[in-house]
């Protein structure tokens, strides 16, 4: 191999493995985050039977908001969808810290759900490891190394096309690992390049802030304000008689198409200067931009609307949309989940390949054991942590104070335990952790089905997916992970 | 049958023929060698199927999302064909 090839291989193997400790958890949580609303619904243990039209839902929300949000200058209504079948309402002063409630789409009554971060935890962890800007730096750096590892992987794989369909399950162990690594990488290569690149683009503003500093004096929100027109006006202090909120749906649908409304914002409800802003849904196009139209709440006249976008902003939001996959329905989401998990499989097998090679060369010294423990904690450990979060969510009593925080504590404790376990148990840890994951996932699905999940279609589907995943981890523990028996 | 299912089916047909258009996998599957001409026919037909698989995606989703669905079908098909090859005639 040429010196350049050797350097590339060294970077690919070591850079890939060191950053895979972070990237595998990021890929696993990111894949789960594709189903954020479903996971939230599951974790809230909410149940729904009723469905409502947009008009009914808005009317129900308005009744409730008039009760609880009388004084609030800002109301928000999210219409129910197949993925989020409850009506979401919010009221308050600060749009970032609203009081929130979920309403039954049939009766309009507030539903008490478990206090939980829900699927948002996975999204949040995926994007910044719950560390804020510092986390975005870390994930961004890992993303850049991932891009480098992908490209160096293509360059050093000199049998790219001739090994396109190659999988030799009964060849030597090393061959099989390499075949799985190559298959997972090549089959999902377009996806991996796209998701890593768009992920880096989304985070770019954090680690390349020069433009924001120069043009907007470092104020991120100023960029947003430049792109998204907000039609607002000050409250007059004089009360006015508003039209029913639902009466704005028809004129909005004339602009956006039937059934295309996703949410409403009401500014200064009850005031003569009150405005109603109606947002179009974003799930039928790639670009994550929501067209919106604002009506005068008293007269119903159009106050302003935005349907054109700055081309650069539109291009940027297209890349965001490609990454967060609101479009294309269940099929595309399933493909994203599958591809993301295959990306994690590719990294996991790469890690195993390097660890095995290093063990042959160096034997099982302390450093080797540390590397193997970290590898195990990032692969089976993250699955263990995620499944522990799901089970903890269902087992921690709903009344307990700060229960949402306890769930997250459970996640990190489980992850730390997996590292300690991997360090102490060595080779056996992989198999044991996968079996434990199988057990916990199966238990979570059963607990959920037994506690009302069987009667709610979203939760039932989620339980089946969890159960299916349990079967996969069980197979993984049997087929792939265990090392050869000592000769 | 959804458009994606049709597209996936066509992609699997296409990928299978691309595999059979490779000497190694042709021997593996049919257990005899093939002439260069027949390998070429397999490959050409395979590419044809893969391109045809784009059509249902475009009809269902349009260009923007259709291309993404198509590449998803290709990914899934490649994995299916590789697993099938490994399962039917392990080398």
CSV table of N, CA and C in Angstrom, one decimal, chain A residues 1-130:
chain,number,residue,atom,x,y,z
A,1,UNK,N,0.9,-1.2,0.0
A,1,UNK,CA,0.0,0.0,0.0
A,1,UNK,C,0.9,1.3,0.0
A,2,UNK,N,0.5,2.2,-0.8
A,2,UNK,CA,1.3,3.5,-0.8
A,2,UNK,C,1.3,4.2,0.5
A,3,UNK,N,2.2,5.1,0.7
A,3,UNK,CA,2.3,5.8,2.0
A,3,UNK,C,1.0,6.6,2.2
A,4,UNK,N,0.4,7.2,1.1
A,4,UNK,CA,-0.8,7.9,1.2
A,4,UNK,C,-1.9,7.0,1.7
A,5,UNK,N,-2.0,5.8,1.0
A,5,UNK,CA,-3.0,4.9,1.4
A,5,UNK,C,-2.9,4.5,2.8
A,6,UNK,N,-1.7,4.3,3.3
A,6,UNK,CA,-1.5,3.9,4.7
A,6,UNK,C,-2.0,5.0,5.6
A,7,UNK,N,-1.6,6.3,5.3
A,7,UNK,CA,-2.1,7.4,6.1
A,7,UNK,C,-3.6,7.4,6.2
A,8,UNK,N,-4.2,7.3,5.0
A,8,UNK,CA,-5.7,7.3,4.9
A,8,UNK,C,-6.3,6.2,5.8
A,9,UNK,N,-5.7,5.0,5.7
A,9,UNK,CA,-6.2,3.9,6.4
A,9,UNK,C,-6.1,4.2,7.9
A,10,UNK,N,-4.9,4.7,8.3
A,10,UNK,CA,-4.7,5.1,9.7
A,10,UNK,C,-5.7,6.1,10.2
A,11,UNK,N,-6.0,7.1,9.4
A,11,UNK,CA,-7.0,8.1,9.8
A,11,UNK,C,-8.3,7.5,9.8
A,12,UNK,N,-8.7,6.7,8.8
A,12,UNK,CA,-10.0,6.1,8.7
A,12,UNK,C,-10.2,5.2,10.0
A,13,UNK,N,-9.2,4.4,10.3
A,13,UNK,CA,-9.4,3.4,11.4
A,13,UNK,C,-9.4,4.1,12.7
A,14,UNK,N,-8.4,4.9,13.0
A,14,UNK,CA,-8.3,5.5,14.3
A,14,UNK,C,-9.2,6.7,14.5
A,15,UNK,N,-9.3,7.6,13.5
A,15,UNK,CA,-10.2,8.7,13.6
A,15,UNK,C,-11.6,8.2,13.7
A,16,UNK,N,-11.9,7.2,12.8
A,16,UNK,CA,-13.3,6.6,12.9
A,16,UNK,C,-13.6,6.0,14.2
A,17,UNK,N,-12.6,5.3,14.8
A,17,UNK,CA,-13.0,4.6,16.0
A,17,UNK,C,-13.1,5.6,17.2
A,18,UNK,N,-12.1,6.5,17.3
A,18,UNK,CA,-12.2,7.4,18.5
A,18,UNK,C,-13.5,8.2,18.4
A,19,UNK,N,-13.9,8.7,17.2
A,19,UNK,CA,-15.1,9.5,17.1
A,19,UNK,C,-16.3,8.7,17.1
A,20,UNK,N,-16.2,7.4,16.8
A,20,UNK,CA,-17.4,6.5,16.8
A,20,UNK,C,-18.0,6.4,18.2
A,21,UNK,N,-17.1,6.6,19.2
A,21,UNK,CA,-17.6,6.5,20.6
A,21,UNK,C,-18.7,7.6,20.8
A,22,UNK,N,-18.6,8.7,20.0
A,22,UNK,CA,-19.6,9.7,20.1
A,22,UNK,C,-20.6,9.6,19.0
A,23,UNK,N,-20.1,9.2,17.8
A,23,UNK,CA,-21.0,9.2,16.6
A,23,UNK,C,-22.0,8.0,16.6
A,24,UNK,N,-21.6,6.9,17.2
A,24,UNK,CA,-22.6,5.8,17.3
A,24,UNK,C,-23.8,6.3,18.2
A,25,UNK,N,-23.6,6.8,19.4
A,25,UNK,CA,-24.7,7.3,20.1
A,25,UNK,C,-25.5,8.4,19.4
A,26,UNK,N,-24.8,9.3,18.7
A,26,UNK,CA,-25.4,10.3,17.9
A,26,UNK,C,-26.3,9.7,16.8
A,27,UNK,N,-25.8,8.7,16.1
A,27,UNK,CA,-26.6,8.1,15.1
A,27,UNK,C,-27.8,7.3,15.6
A,28,UNK,N,-27.6,6.6,16.8
A,28,UNK,CA,-28.7,5.9,17.3
A,28,UNK,C,-29.8,6.8,17.8
A,29,UNK,N,-29.4,7.8,18.6
A,29,UNK,CA,-30.5,8.7,19.0
A,29,UNK,C,-31.1,9.5,17.9
A,30,UNK,N,-30.3,9.8,16.9
A,30,UNK,CA,-30.8,10.6,15.7
A,30,UNK,C,-31.8,9.7,15.0
A,31,UNK,N,-31.6,8.4,14.9
A,31,UNK,CA,-32.5,7.5,14.2
A,31,UNK,C,-33.8,7.4,15.0
A,32,UNK,N,-33.7,7.4,16.3
A,32,UNK,CA,-34.9,7.4,17.1
A,32,UNK,C,-35.7,8.7,17.0
A,33,UNK,N,-34.9,9.8,16.9
A,33,UNK,CA,-35.5,11.1,16.8
A,33,UNK,C,-36.4,11.3,15.6
A,34,UNK,N,-36.1,10.5,14.5
A,34,UNK,CA,-37.0,10.5,13.4
A,34,UNK,C,-38.5,10.3,13.8
A,35,UNK,N,-38.7,9.6,14.8
A,35,UNK,CA,-40.0,9.3,15.3
A,35,UNK,C,-40.3,10.1,16.6
A,36,UNK,N,-39.8,11.3,16.6
A,36,UNK,CA,-40.0,12.1,17.8
A,36,UNK,C,-41.4,12.2,18.3
A,37,UNK,N,-42.4,12.6,17.5
A,37,UNK,CA,-43.8,12.7,18.0
A,37,UNK,C,-44.3,11.4,18.5
A,38,UNK,N,-44.0,10.3,17.8
A,38,UNK,CA,-44.6,9.0,18.2
A,38,UNK,C,-43.9,8.6,19.6
A,39,UNK,N,-42.6,8.8,19.7
A,39,UNK,CA,-41.9,8.5,20.9
A,39,UNK,C,-42.5,9.3,22.1
A,40,UNK,N,-42.7,10.6,21.8
A,40,UNK,CA,-43.3,11.5,22.9
A,40,UNK,C,-44.6,10.9,23.3
A,41,UNK,N,-45.5,10.6,22.3
A,41,UNK,CA,-46.8,10.1,22.6
A,41,UNK,C,-46.7,8.8,23.5
A,42,UNK,N,-45.7,8.0,23.1
A,42,UNK,CA,-45.5,6.7,23.9
A,42,UNK,C,-45.1,7.0,25.3
A,43,UNK,N,-44.1,8.0,25.4
A,43,UNK,CA,-43.6,8.2,26.7
A,43,UNK,C,-44.6,9.0,27.6
A,44,UNK,N,-45.4,9.8,27.0
A,44,UNK,CA,-46.5,10.4,27.8
A,44,UNK,C,-47.5,9.5,28.2
A,45,UNK,N,-47.5,8.3,27.6
A,45,UNK,CA,-48.6,7.3,27.9
A,45,UNK,C,-49.9,7.9,27.6
A,46,UNK,N,-50.0,8.7,26.6
A,46,UNK,CA,-51.3,9.3,26.3
A,46,UNK,C,-52.1,8.3,25.5
A,47,UNK,N,-53.4,8.5,25.5
A,47,UNK,CA,-54.2,7.7,24.6
A,47,UNK,C,-55.3,8.6,24.0
A,48,UNK,N,-55.7,8.2,22.8
A,48,UNK,CA,-56.7,9.0,22.1
A,48,UNK,C,-57.6,8.0,21.3
A,49,UNK,N,-58.8,8.4,21.2
A,49,UNK,CA,-59.7,7.6,20.4
A,49,UNK,C,-60.3,8.5,19.4
A,50,UNK,N,-60.6,9.8,19.8
A,50,UNK,CA,-61.4,10.6,18.9
A,50,UNK,C,-60.5,11.3,17.9
A,51,UNK,N,-61.1,11.7,16.8
A,51,UNK,CA,-60.5,12.5,15.8
A,51,UNK,C,-61.3,13.8,15.6
A,52,UNK,N,-60.7,14.9,15.2
A,52,UNK,CA,-61.5,16.1,15.0
A,52,UNK,C,-61.0,16.7,13.7
A,53,UNK,N,-62.0,17.4,13.0
A,53,UNK,CA,-61.6,18.2,11.9
A,53,UNK,C,-60.8,19.5,12.4
A,54,UNK,N,-60.2,20.2,11.5
A,54,UNK,CA,-59.4,21.4,11.9
A,54,UNK,C,-60.4,22.4,12.6
A,55,UNK,N,-61.5,22.5,12.0
A,55,UNK,CA,-62.5,23.5,12.5
A,55,UNK,C,-62.9,23.2,14.0
A,56,UNK,N,-63.2,21.9,14.2
A,56,UNK,CA,-63.6,21.4,15.5
A,56,UNK,C,-62.5,21.6,16.5
A,57,UNK,N,-61.3,21.2,16.1
A,57,UNK,CA,-60.1,21.3,17.0
A,57,UNK,C,-59.8,22.7,17.4
A,58,UNK,N,-59.9,23.7,16.4
A,58,UNK,CA,-59.6,25.1,16.8
A,58,UNK,C,-60.7,25.6,17.7
A,59,UNK,N,-61.9,25.2,17.4
A,59,UNK,CA,-63.0,25.7,18.3
A,59,UNK,C,-62.8,25.2,19.8
A,60,UNK,N,-62.5,23.9,19.9
A,60,UNK,CA,-62.2,23.3,21.2
A,60,UNK,C,-61.0,24.0,21.9
A,61,UNK,N,-60.0,24.2,21.1
A,61,UNK,CA,-58.8,24.9,21.7
A,61,UNK,C,-59.1,26.3,22.2
A,62,UNK,N,-60.0,27.0,21.4
A,62,UNK,CA,-60.3,28.4,21.7
A,62,UNK,C,-61.1,28.4,23.1
A,63,UNK,N,-62.0,27.5,23.2
A,63,UNK,CA,-62.8,27.4,24.5
A,63,UNK,C,-61.8,27.3,25.7
A,64,UNK,N,-60.9,26.4,25.5
A,64,UNK,CA,-60.0,26.1,26.7
A,64,UNK,C,-59.1,27.3,26.9
A,65,UNK,N,-58.6,27.9,25.8
A,65,UNK,CA,-57.6,29.1,25.9
A,65,UNK,C,-58.4,30.2,26.6
A,66,UNK,N,-59.6,30.4,26.3
A,66,UNK,CA,-60.4,31.5,26.9
A,66,UNK,C,-60.5,31.3,28.4
A,67,UNK,N,-60.5,30.0,28.9
A,67,UNK,CA,-60.5,29.7,30.3
A,67,UNK,C,-59.2,30.0,31.0
A,68,UNK,N,-58.1,29.3,30.4
A,68,UNK,CA,-56.8,29.3,31.1
A,68,UNK,C,-55.9,30.5,30.7
A,69,UNK,N,-56.1,31.0,29.5
A,69,UNK,CA,-55.1,32.0,29.0
A,69,UNK,C,-55.7,33.3,28.8
A,70,UNK,N,-56.6,33.7,29.7
A,70,UNK,CA,-57.3,35.0,29.5
A,70,UNK,C,-56.4,36.2,29.5
A,71,UNK,N,-55.4,36.1,30.4
A,71,UNK,CA,-54.5,37.3,30.5
A,71,UNK,C,-53.3,37.2,29.6
A,72,UNK,N,-53.1,36.0,28.9
A,72,UNK,CA,-51.8,35.9,28.2
A,72,UNK,C,-51.9,36.6,26.9
A,73,UNK,N,-50.8,37.3,26.5
A,73,UNK,CA,-50.7,38.0,25.2
A,73,UNK,C,-50.5,37.1,24.0
A,74,UNK,N,-50.2,35.9,24.3
A,74,UNK,CA,-49.8,35.0,23.2
A,74,UNK,C,-50.5,33.6,23.3
A,75,UNK,N,-51.2,33.2,22.3
A,75,UNK,CA,-51.8,31.8,22.3
A,75,UNK,C,-51.2,31.0,21.2
A,76,UNK,N,-51.1,29.7,21.4
A,76,UNK,CA,-50.6,28.9,20.3
A,76,UNK,C,-51.5,27.7,20.2
A,77,UNK,N,-51.9,27.3,19.0
A,77,UNK,CA,-52.7,26.1,18.9
A,77,UNK,C,-52.0,25.2,17.8
A,78,UNK,N,-51.8,23.9,18.2
A,78,UNK,CA,-51.3,23.0,17.2
A,78,UNK,C,-52.4,22.0,16.9
A,79,UNK,N,-52.7,21.9,15.6
A,79,UNK,CA,-53.8,21.0,15.2
A,79,UNK,C,-53.4,19.6,15.3
A,80,UNK,N,-54.3,18.7,15.6
A,80,UNK,CA,-54.0,17.3,15.7
A,80,UNK,C,-53.7,16.7,14.3
A,81,UNK,N,-52.7,15.7,14.3
A,81,UNK,CA,-52.4,15.0,13.0
A,81,UNK,C,-52.4,13.5,13.3
A,82,UNK,N,-52.1,12.7,12.3
A,82,UNK,CA,-52.1,11.3,12.5
A,82,UNK,C,-50.9,11.0,13.5
A,83,UNK,N,-49.9,11.8,13.4
A,83,UNK,CA,-48.7,11.5,14.3
A,83,UNK,C,-48.9,12.0,15.7
A,84,UNK,N,-49.6,13.2,15.8
A,84,UNK,CA,-49.8,13.8,17.1
A,84,UNK,C,-51.3,14.0,17.3
A,85,UNK,N,-52.0,13.0,17.7
A,85,UNK,CA,-53.5,13.0,17.6
A,85,UNK,C,-54.1,13.9,18.7
A,86,UNK,N,-53.4,14.5,19.6
A,86,UNK,CA,-54.0,15.4,20.6
A,86,UNK,C,-53.8,16.9,20.1
A,87,UNK,N,-54.7,17.7,20.5
A,87,UNK,CA,-54.6,19.1,20.2
A,87,UNK,C,-53.6,19.7,21.2
A,88,UNK,N,-52.6,20.4,20.7
A,88,UNK,CA,-51.7,21.1,21.6
A,88,UNK,C,-52.0,22.6,21.7
A,89,UNK,N,-52.1,23.1,23.0
A,89,UNK,CA,-52.3,24.5,23.1
A,89,UNK,C,-51.2,25.1,24.0
A,90,UNK,N,-50.9,26.3,23.9
A,90,UNK,CA,-49.9,27.0,24.7
A,90,UNK,C,-50.3,28.4,24.9
A,91,UNK,N,-50.0,29.0,26.1
A,91,UNK,CA,-50.3,30.4,26.3
A,91,UNK,C,-49.2,31.0,27.2
A,92,UNK,N,-49.0,32.3,27.1
A,92,UNK,CA,-48.0,32.9,28.0
A,92,UNK,C,-47.5,34.2,27.3
A,93,UNK,N,-46.4,34.7,27.9
A,93,UNK,CA,-45.8,35.9,27.4
A,93,UNK,C,-44.6,35.6,26.5
A,94,UNK,N,-43.7,34.8,27.0
A,94,UNK,CA,-42.5,34.5,26.3
A,94,UNK,C,-42.7,33.3,25.4
A,95,UNK,N,-42.5,33.4,24.0
A,95,UNK,CA,-42.8,32.3,23.2
A,95,UNK,C,-42.0,31.1,23.4
A,96,UNK,N,-40.9,31.2,24.1
A,96,UNK,CA,-40.0,30.1,24.5
A,96,UNK,C,-40.4,29.4,25.8
A,97,UNK,N,-41.2,30.1,26.6
A,97,UNK,CA,-41.6,29.5,27.9
A,97,UNK,C,-43.1,29.6,28.0
A,98,UNK,N,-43.8,28.9,27.2
A,98,UNK,CA,-45.3,28.9,27.3
A,98,UNK,C,-45.8,27.9,28.3
A,99,UNK,N,-46.9,28.1,28.8
A,99,UNK,CA,-47.7,27.1,29.5
A,99,UNK,C,-48.3,26.2,28.5
A,100,UNK,N,-48.2,24.9,28.7
A,100,UNK,CA,-48.7,24.0,27.6
A,100,UNK,C,-49.7,23.0,28.2
A,101,UNK,N,-50.6,22.6,27.3
A,101,UNK,CA,-51.5,21.6,27.7
A,101,UNK,C,-51.9,20.8,26.4
A,102,UNK,N,-52.3,19.5,26.6
A,102,UNK,CA,-52.8,18.7,25.5
A,102,UNK,C,-54.3,18.5,25.7
A,103,UNK,N,-55.0,18.6,24.7
A,103,UNK,CA,-56.5,18.4,24.8
A,103,UNK,C,-56.9,17.2,24.0
A,104,UNK,N,-57.9,16.5,24.5
A,104,UNK,CA,-58.5,15.4,23.7
A,104,UNK,C,-59.2,16.0,22.5
A,105,UNK,N,-59.0,15.4,21.4
A,105,UNK,CA,-59.6,16.0,20.1
A,105,UNK,C,-61.1,15.8,20.1
A,106,UNK,N,-61.6,14.9,20.9
A,106,UNK,CA,-63.1,14.7,20.9
A,106,UNK,C,-63.8,15.6,21.8
A,107,UNK,N,-63.4,15.6,23.1
A,107,UNK,CA,-64.1,16.4,24.1
A,107,UNK,C,-63.5,17.8,24.4
A,108,UNK,N,-62.3,18.0,24.0
A,108,UNK,CA,-61.6,19.2,24.3
A,108,UNK,C,-61.1,19.4,25.7
A,109,UNK,N,-61.2,18.3,26.5
A,109,UNK,CA,-60.8,18.4,27.9
A,109,UNK,C,-59.3,18.2,27.9
A,110,UNK,N,-58.7,18.9,28.9
A,110,UNK,CA,-57.3,18.8,29.1
A,110,UNK,C,-56.9,17.4,29.6
A,111,UNK,N,-55.9,16.8,29.0
A,111,UNK,CA,-55.5,15.4,29.3
A,111,UNK,C,-54.3,15.5,30.2
A,112,UNK,N,-54.3,14.8,31.3
A,112,UNK,CA,-53.1,14.7,32.2
A,112,UNK,C,-52.2,13.7,31.6
A,113,UNK,N,-51.0,14.1,31.2
A,113,UNK,CA,-50.0,13.2,30.6
A,113,UNK,C,-48.8,13.2,31.6
A,114,UNK,N,-48.0,12.1,31.4
A,114,UNK,CA,-46.7,12.1,32.2
A,114,UNK,C,-45.8,13.2,31.9
A,115,UNK,N,-45.2,13.8,32.9
A,115,UNK,CA,-44.3,14.8,32.7
A,115,UNK,C,-43.0,14.2,32.2
A,116,UNK,N,-42.6,14.4,30.9
A,116,UNK,CA,-41.5,13.8,30.3
A,116,UNK,C,-40.9,14.7,29.2
A,117,UNK,N,-39.6,14.5,28.9
A,117,UNK,CA,-39.1,15.2,27.7
A,117,UNK,C,-39.5,14.5,26.5
A,118,UNK,N,-39.9,13.2,26.6
A,118,UNK,CA,-40.4,12.5,25.5
A,118,UNK,C,-39.3,12.3,24.4
A,119,UNK,N,-39.8,12.2,23.1
A,119,UNK,CA,-38.9,12.0,22.0
A,119,UNK,C,-37.9,13.2,21.8
A,120,UNK,N,-38.3,14.3,22.4
A,120,UNK,CA,-37.4,15.5,22.3
A,120,UNK,C,-36.0,15.2,22.9
A,121,UNK,N,-36.0,14.4,23.9
A,121,UNK,CA,-34.7,14.0,24.6
A,121,UNK,C,-33.7,13.5,23.5
A,122,UNK,N,-34.3,12.6,22.6
A,122,UNK,CA,-33.4,12.0,21.6
A,122,UNK,C,-32.9,13.1,20.6
A,123,UNK,N,-33.8,13.9,20.2
A,123,UNK,CA,-33.4,15.0,19.3
A,123,UNK,C,-32.4,15.9,19.9
A,124,UNK,N,-32.6,16.2,21.2
A,124,UNK,CA,-31.7,17.1,21.9
A,124,UNK,C,-30.3,16.5,22.0
A,125,UNK,N,-30.3,15.3,22.5
A,125,UNK,CA,-29.0,14.6,22.7
A,125,UNK,C,-28.3,14.5,21.4
A,126,UNK,N,-29.0,14.1,20.3
A,126,UNK,CA,-28.5,14.0,19.0
A,126,UNK,C,-27.8,15.3,18.5
A,127,UNK,N,-28.4,16.4,18.8
A,127,UNK,CA,-28.0,17.7,18.3
A,127,UNK,C,-26.8,18.3,19.1
A,128,UNK,N,-26.9,18.2,20.5
A,128,UNK,CA,-25.9,18.9,21.2
A,128,UNK,C,-25.5,18.1,22.5
A,129,UNK,N,-25.9,16.8,22.6
A,129,UNK,CA,-25.5,16.0,23.8
A,129,UNK,C,-26.0,16.7,25.1
A,130,UNK,N,-27.0,17.5,25.0
A,130,UNK,CA,-27.6,18.2,26.2
A,130,UNK,C,-26.6,19.2,26.8
